[in-house]
Amino acid sequence: MKSALFALSLFIAAATFAQGMAIVDMEAVLARHPNTPNDKKLLEDTLAEFSKERDTLRETLNAKRADLEKQVKEAQNPMLAPAKVEELRQQCEAKYTELQRESEAAEQKMAGRSRELSELEARLIKRTTQEIQAHITAYAKKRGLDAVIYKNAVAYVKPALDITEPIVMLCGGKSEPKDTSKGAEELKAPAKP
């Protein structure tokens, strides 16, 4: 008897909770949010700028490596006097050390650029996500909802509980395009007269 009452109380609690519950597909809202196209363009432009900077650094370092290799070959000329060979060897060592230092500095600079890009992306997503959260909270309070759960956190929920479209609209996003394709039976060739 006690177990039946316990099961009934759990069922009533779950049914009550479900009445005040909704789900939202945050990925869909984020993808259709008005900030997303501009944020994506900003990230792409920043990445292109950093890539250009990386390529310039790489070209500079490759030119310096080629110059060093040329000087090393010159120092290996058997026709040079020992004093000249020693002078060229010391110059090559100095250039090699400088090239190593510049390579490490370039790697650190590009690692910093990679961090900057990641931080920019995180800031943009956080800004938009906070705005979306504010709209979800306002919507839930207005509708008397007890909980709004992310769609990817549940295996199944009734489609009627999905509030993704209203949240997209509250955020100023575009409505999801309707599927206007016709079924196969509607696409049959017209009858011949």
PDB file of C-alpha atoms in Angstrom:
ATOM      1  CA  MET A   1       0.000   0.000   0.000  1.00  0.00           C
ATOM      2  CA  LYS A   2       2.805   2.381   0.934  1.00  0.00           C
ATOM      3  CA  SER A   3       4.662   1.670  -2.318  1.00  0.00           C
ATOM      4  CA  ALA A   4       1.506   2.320  -4.350  1.00  0.00           C
ATOM      5  CA  LEU A   5       0.987   5.669  -2.589  1.00  0.00           C
ATOM      6  CA  PHE A   6       4.656   6.541  -3.140  1.00  0.00           C
ATOM      7  CA  ALA A   7       4.403   5.691  -6.864  1.00  0.00           C
ATOM      8  CA  LEU A   8       1.190   7.731  -7.146  1.00  0.00           C
ATOM      9  CA  SER A   9       2.824  10.740  -5.448  1.00  0.00           C
ATOM     10  CA  LEU A  10       5.821  10.475  -7.841  1.00  0.00           C
ATOM     11  CA  PHE A  11       3.454  10.316 -10.811  1.00  0.00           C
ATOM     12  CA  ILE A  12       1.513  13.379  -9.625  1.00  0.00           C
ATOM     13  CA  ALA A  13       4.765  15.299  -9.007  1.00  0.00           C
ATOM     14  CA  ALA A  14       6.090  14.389 -12.453  1.00  0.00           C
ATOM     15  CA  ALA A  15       2.810  15.341 -14.135  1.00  0.00           C
ATOM     16  CA  THR A  16       2.725  18.655 -12.255  1.00  0.00           C
ATOM     17  CA  PHE A  17       6.335  19.363 -13.150  1.00  0.00           C
ATOM     18  CA  ALA A  18       5.741  18.528 -16.820  1.00  0.00           C
ATOM     19  CA  GLN A  19       2.921  21.096 -16.969  1.00  0.00           C
ATOM     20  CA  GLY A  20       5.335  23.847 -15.975  1.00  0.00           C
ATOM     21  CA  MET A  21       8.206  22.668 -18.130  1.00  0.00           C
ATOM     22  CA  ALA A  22       9.463  23.511 -21.604  1.00  0.00           C
ATOM     23  CA  ILE A  23      12.489  22.773 -23.743  1.00  0.00           C
ATOM     24  CA  VAL A  24      14.583  24.992 -25.984  1.00  0.00           C
ATOM     25  CA  ASP A  25      17.136  24.115 -28.654  1.00  0.00           C
ATOM     26  CA  MET A  26      19.935  26.546 -27.748  1.00  0.00           C
ATOM     27  CA  GLU A  27      22.013  25.568 -30.788  1.00  0.00           C
ATOM     28  CA  ALA A  28      19.134  26.485 -33.106  1.00  0.00           C
ATOM     29  CA  VAL A  29      18.476  29.765 -31.279  1.00  0.00           C
ATOM     30  CA  LEU A  30      22.162  30.670 -31.360  1.00  0.00           C
ATOM     31  CA  ALA A  31      22.433  29.788 -35.060  1.00  0.00           C
ATOM     32  CA  ARG A  32      19.430  31.960 -35.965  1.00  0.00           C
ATOM     33  CA  HIS A  33      20.249  34.850 -33.609  1.00  0.00           C
ATOM     34  CA  PRO A  34      20.839  38.213 -35.371  1.00  0.00           C
ATOM     35  CA  ASN A  35      24.329  38.530 -33.823  1.00  0.00           C
ATOM     36  CA  THR A  36      25.526  35.247 -35.332  1.00  0.00           C
ATOM     37  CA  PRO A  37      26.206  36.340 -38.952  1.00  0.00           C
ATOM     38  CA  ASN A  38      28.175  39.427 -37.850  1.00  0.00           C
ATOM     39  CA  ASP A  39      30.055  37.452 -35.205  1.00  0.00           C
ATOM     40  CA  LYS A  40      30.905  34.768 -37.755  1.00  0.00           C
ATOM     41  CA  LYS A  41      32.186  37.408 -40.208  1.00  0.00           C
ATOM     42  CA  LEU A  42      34.257  39.074 -37.476  1.00  0.00           C
ATOM     43  CA  LEU A  43      35.830  35.727 -36.573  1.00  0.00           C
ATOM     44  CA  GLU A  44      36.524  34.892 -40.221  1.00  0.00           C
ATOM     45  CA  ASP A  45      38.089  38.327 -40.839  1.00  0.00           C
ATOM     46  CA  THR A  46      40.219  38.041 -37.703  1.00  0.00           C
ATOM     47  CA  LEU A  47      41.343  34.554 -38.705  1.00  0.00           C
ATOM     48  CA  ALA A  48      42.224  35.811 -42.205  1.00  0.00           C
ATOM     49  CA  GLU A  49      44.238  38.672 -40.694  1.00  0.00           C
ATOM     50  CA  PHE A  50      46.111  36.312 -38.372  1.00  0.00           C
ATOM     51  CA  SER A  51      46.724  33.858 -41.227  1.00  0.00           C
ATOM     52  CA  LYS A  52      48.174  36.636 -43.359  1.00  0.00           C
ATOM     53  CA  GLU A  53      50.439  37.655 -40.474  1.00  0.00           C
ATOM     54  CA  ARG A  54      51.541  34.030 -40.025  1.00  0.00           C
ATOM     55  CA  ASP A  55      52.298  33.669 -43.723  1.00  0.00           C
ATOM     56  CA  THR A  56      54.364  36.877 -43.719  1.00  0.00           C
ATOM     57  CA  LEU A  57      56.365  35.646 -40.719  1.00  0.00           C
ATOM     58  CA  ARG A  58      56.871  32.270 -42.396  1.00  0.00           C
ATOM     59  CA  GLU A  59      58.106  33.890 -45.638  1.00  0.00           C
ATOM     60  CA  THR A  60      60.526  36.118 -43.719  1.00  0.00           C
ATOM     61  CA  LEU A  61      61.930  33.190 -41.770  1.00  0.00           C
ATOM     62  CA  ASN A  62      62.227  31.044 -44.904  1.00  0.00           C
ATOM     63  CA  ALA A  63      64.161  33.824 -46.667  1.00  0.00           C
ATOM     64  CA  LYS A  64      66.514  34.080 -43.700  1.00  0.00           C
ATOM     65  CA  ARG A  65      66.988  30.292 -43.675  1.00  0.00           C
ATOM     66  CA  ALA A  66      67.823  30.329 -47.389  1.00  0.00           C
ATOM     67  CA  ASP A  67      70.317  33.149 -46.806  1.00  0.00           C
ATOM     68  CA  LEU A  68      71.917  31.189 -43.971  1.00  0.00           C
ATOM     69  CA  GLU A  69      72.176  28.030 -46.094  1.00  0.00           C
ATOM     70  CA  LYS A  70      73.837  30.079 -48.847  1.00  0.00           C
ATOM     71  CA  GLN A  71      76.354  31.485 -46.383  1.00  0.00           C
ATOM     72  CA  VAL A  72      77.089  28.005 -44.947  1.00  0.00           C
ATOM     73  CA  LYS A  73      77.853  26.726 -48.442  1.00  0.00           C
ATOM     74  CA  GLU A  74      80.087  29.722 -49.030  1.00  0.00           C
ATOM     75  CA  ALA A  75      81.999  28.970 -45.812  1.00  0.00           C
ATOM     76  CA  GLN A  76      82.606  25.414 -47.051  1.00  0.00           C
ATOM     77  CA  ASN A  77      84.525  26.651 -50.122  1.00  0.00           C
ATOM     78  CA  PRO A  78      87.977  24.965 -50.000  1.00  0.00           C
ATOM     79  CA  MET A  79      89.554  27.930 -51.796  1.00  0.00           C
ATOM     80  CA  LEU A  80      88.966  30.290 -48.831  1.00  0.00           C
ATOM     81  CA  ALA A  81      91.729  31.194 -46.408  1.00  0.00           C
ATOM     82  CA  PRO A  82      91.339  29.655 -42.897  1.00  0.00           C
ATOM     83  CA  ALA A  83      90.826  33.110 -41.362  1.00  0.00           C
ATOM     84  CA  LYS A  84      87.957  33.854 -43.800  1.00  0.00           C
ATOM     85  CA  VAL A  85      86.411  30.419 -43.145  1.00  0.00           C
ATOM     86  CA  GLU A  86      86.460  31.124 -39.387  1.00  0.00           C
ATOM     87  CA  GLU A  87      84.910  34.572 -39.913  1.00  0.00           C
ATOM     88  CA  LEU A  88      82.115  33.097 -42.056  1.00  0.00           C
ATOM     89  CA  ARG A  89      81.559  30.261 -39.564  1.00  0.00           C
ATOM     90  CA  GLN A  90      81.100  32.763 -36.720  1.00  0.00           C
ATOM     91  CA  GLN A  91      78.710  34.823 -38.862  1.00  0.00           C
ATOM     92  CA  CYS A  92      76.708  31.655 -39.639  1.00  0.00           C
ATOM     93  CA  GLU A  93      76.510  30.750 -35.950  1.00  0.00           C
ATOM     94  CA  ALA A  94      75.308  34.254 -35.097  1.00  0.00           C
ATOM     95  CA  LYS A  95      72.700  34.148 -37.889  1.00  0.00           C
ATOM     96  CA  TYR A  96      71.589  30.664 -36.808  1.00  0.00           C
ATOM     97  CA  THR A  97      71.150  31.834 -33.208  1.00  0.00           C
ATOM     98  CA  GLU A  98      69.224  34.892 -34.386  1.00  0.00           C
ATOM     99  CA  LEU A  99      67.058  32.736 -36.663  1.00  0.00           C
ATOM    100  CA  GLN A 100      66.258  30.378 -33.767  1.00  0.00           C
ATOM    101  CA  ARG A 101      65.280  33.338 -31.571  1.00  0.00           C
ATOM    102  CA  GLU A 102      63.067  34.802 -34.308  1.00  0.00           C
ATOM    103  CA  SER A 103      61.431  31.401 -34.956  1.00  0.00           C
ATOM    104  CA  GLU A 104      60.580  30.993 -31.272  1.00  0.00           C
ATOM    105  CA  ALA A 105      59.242  34.559 -31.116  1.00  0.00           C
ATOM    106  CA  ALA A 106      57.078  33.894 -34.194  1.00  0.00           C
ATOM    107  CA  GLU A 107      55.703  30.684 -32.662  1.00  0.00           C
ATOM    108  CA  GLN A 108      54.860  32.503 -29.421  1.00  0.00           C
ATOM    109  CA  LYS A 109      53.232  35.343 -31.341  1.00  0.00           C
ATOM    110  CA  MET A 110      51.043  32.982 -33.341  1.00  0.00           C
ATOM    111  CA  ALA A 111      50.128  30.986 -30.228  1.00  0.00           C
ATOM    112  CA  GLY A 112      49.036  34.306 -28.715  1.00  0.00           C
ATOM    113  CA  ARG A 113      46.979  35.074 -31.814  1.00  0.00           C
ATOM    114  CA  SER A 114      45.314  31.667 -31.539  1.00  0.00           C
ATOM    115  CA  ARG A 115      44.410  32.419 -27.902  1.00  0.00           C
ATOM    116  CA  GLU A 116      43.088  35.857 -28.924  1.00  0.00           C
ATOM    117  CA  LEU A 117      40.845  34.256 -31.538  1.00  0.00           C
ATOM    118  CA  SER A 118      39.527  31.676 -29.050  1.00  0.00           C
ATOM    119  CA  GLU A 119      38.882  34.377 -26.447  1.00  0.00           C
ATOM    120  CA  LEU A 120      37.084  36.557 -28.995  1.00  0.00           C
ATOM    121  CA  GLU A 121      34.873  33.642 -30.002  1.00  0.00           C
ATOM    122  CA  ALA A 122      34.115  32.855 -26.347  1.00  0.00           C
ATOM    123  CA  ARG A 123      33.214  36.512 -25.627  1.00  0.00           C
ATOM    124  CA  LEU A 124      30.897  36.691 -28.634  1.00  0.00           C
ATOM    125  CA  ILE A 125      29.138  33.443 -27.749  1.00  0.00           C
ATOM    126  CA  LYS A 126      28.838  34.452 -24.090  1.00  0.00           C
ATOM    127  CA  ARG A 127      27.299  37.832 -25.006  1.00  0.00           C
ATOM    128  CA  THR A 128      24.709  36.226 -27.283  1.00  0.00           C
ATOM    129  CA  THR A 129      24.022  33.345 -24.895  1.00  0.00           C
ATOM    130  CA  GLN A 130      23.393  35.759 -22.014  1.00  0.00           C
ATOM    131  CA  GLU A 131      20.924  37.675 -24.157  1.00  0.00           C
ATOM    132  CA  ILE A 132      19.162  34.439 -25.099  1.00  0.00           C
ATOM    133  CA  GLN A 133      19.073  33.351 -21.432  1.00  0.00           C
ATOM    134  CA  ALA A 134      17.435  36.674 -20.509  1.00  0.00           C
ATOM    135  CA  HIS A 135      14.734  36.110 -23.153  1.00  0.00           C
ATOM    136  CA  ILE A 136      14.185  32.524 -21.954  1.00  0.00           C
ATOM    137  CA  THR A 137      13.844  33.716 -18.360  1.00  0.00           C
ATOM    138  CA  ALA A 138      11.376  36.466 -19.317  1.00  0.00           C
ATOM    139  CA  TYR A 139       9.361  34.047 -21.468  1.00  0.00           C
ATOM    140  CA  ALA A 140       9.279  31.420 -18.693  1.00  0.00           C
ATOM    141  CA  LYS A 141       8.172  33.959 -16.068  1.00  0.00           C
ATOM    142  CA  LYS A 142       5.471  35.364 -18.350  1.00  0.00           C
ATOM    143  CA  ARG A 143       4.122  31.867 -19.108  1.00  0.00           C
ATOM    144  CA  GLY A 144       4.472  30.605 -15.527  1.00  0.00           C
ATOM    145  CA  LEU A 145       6.957  27.892 -16.449  1.00  0.00           C
ATOM    146  CA  ASP A 146       8.845  26.159 -13.654  1.00  0.00           C
ATOM    147  CA  ALA A 147      11.724  24.898 -15.791  1.00  0.00           C
ATOM    148  CA  VAL A 148      13.193  25.291 -19.255  1.00  0.00           C
ATOM    149  CA  ILE A 149      15.525  22.464 -20.235  1.00  0.00           C
ATOM    150  CA  TYR A 150      17.984  22.352 -23.101  1.00  0.00           C
ATOM    151  CA  LYS A 151      16.718  20.076 -25.850  1.00  0.00           C
ATOM    152  CA  ASN A 152      19.962  18.088 -26.128  1.00  0.00           C
ATOM    153  CA  ALA A 153      19.705  17.179 -22.428  1.00  0.00           C
ATOM    154  CA  VAL A 154      16.637  14.981 -22.875  1.00  0.00           C
ATOM    155  CA  ALA A 155      16.020  11.902 -24.984  1.00  0.00           C
ATOM    156  CA  TYR A 156      12.427  12.740 -25.818  1.00  0.00           C
ATOM    157  CA  VAL A 157       9.903  15.424 -25.081  1.00  0.00           C
ATOM    158  CA  LYS A 158       6.534  16.253 -26.618  1.00  0.00           C
ATOM    159  CA  PRO A 159       6.942  18.743 -29.487  1.00  0.00           C
ATOM    160  CA  ALA A 160       4.305  20.953 -27.850  1.00  0.00           C
ATOM    161  CA  LEU A 161       6.767  21.704 -25.032  1.00  0.00           C
ATOM    162  CA  ASP A 162       9.400  23.075 -27.443  1.00  0.00           C
ATOM    163  CA  ILE A 163       9.639  26.878 -27.138  1.00  0.00           C
ATOM    164  CA  THR A 164      12.564  27.308 -29.549  1.00  0.00           C
ATOM    165  CA  GLU A 165      10.583  29.289 -32.168  1.00  0.00           C
ATOM    166  CA  PRO A 166       9.153  31.863 -29.733  1.00  0.00           C
ATOM    167  CA  ILE A 167      12.607  32.388 -28.220  1.00  0.00           C
ATOM    168  CA  VAL A 168      14.136  32.882 -31.679  1.00  0.00           C
ATOM    169  CA  MET A 169      11.459  35.491 -32.429  1.00  0.00           C
ATOM    170  CA  LEU A 170      12.003  37.257 -29.071  1.00  0.00           C
ATOM    171  CA  CYS A 171      15.716  37.493 -29.873  1.00  0.00           C
ATOM    172  CA  GLY A 172      14.960  39.068 -33.235  1.00  0.00           C
ATOM    173  CA  GLY A 173      15.933  35.993 -35.229  1.00  0.00           C
ATOM    174  CA  LYS A 174      14.335  34.766 -38.405  1.00  0.00           C
ATOM    175  CA  SER A 175      11.621  32.153 -38.392  1.00  0.00           C
ATOM    176  CA  GLU A 176      12.548  28.690 -39.554  1.00  0.00           C
ATOM    177  CA  PRO A 177      11.830  28.234 -43.252  1.00  0.00           C
ATOM    178  CA  LYS A 178       8.857  26.001 -43.885  1.00  0.00           C
ATOM    179  CA  ASP A 179       9.353  22.872 -45.954  1.00  0.00           C
ATOM    180  CA  THR A 180       7.407  23.630 -49.116  1.00  0.00           C
ATOM    181  CA  SER A 181       8.445  20.525 -51.008  1.00  0.00           C
ATOM    182  CA  LYS A 182       5.610  18.374 -52.229  1.00  0.00           C
ATOM    183  CA  GLY A 183       5.211  14.709 -51.542  1.00  0.00           C
ATOM    184  CA  ALA A 184       5.954  12.183 -54.300  1.00  0.00           C
ATOM    185  CA  GLU A 185       2.251  11.653 -55.034  1.00  0.00           C
ATOM    186  CA  GLU A 186       1.846  15.368 -55.772  1.00  0.00           C
ATOM    187  CA  LEU A 187       4.773  15.346 -58.206  1.00  0.00           C
ATOM    188  CA  LYS A 188       3.302  12.808 -60.658  1.00  0.00           C
ATOM    189  CA  ALA A 189       3.231  13.782 -64.293  1.00  0.00           C
ATOM    190  CA  PRO A 190      -0.091  15.273 -65.421  1.00  0.00           C
ATOM    191  CA  ALA A 191      -2.479  12.940 -67.212  1.00  0.00           C
ATOM    192  CA  LYS A 192      -2.397  13.066 -70.988  1.00  0.00           C
ATOM    193  CA  PRO A 193      -5.510  14.404 -72.698  1.00  0.00           C
TER     194      PRO A 193
END
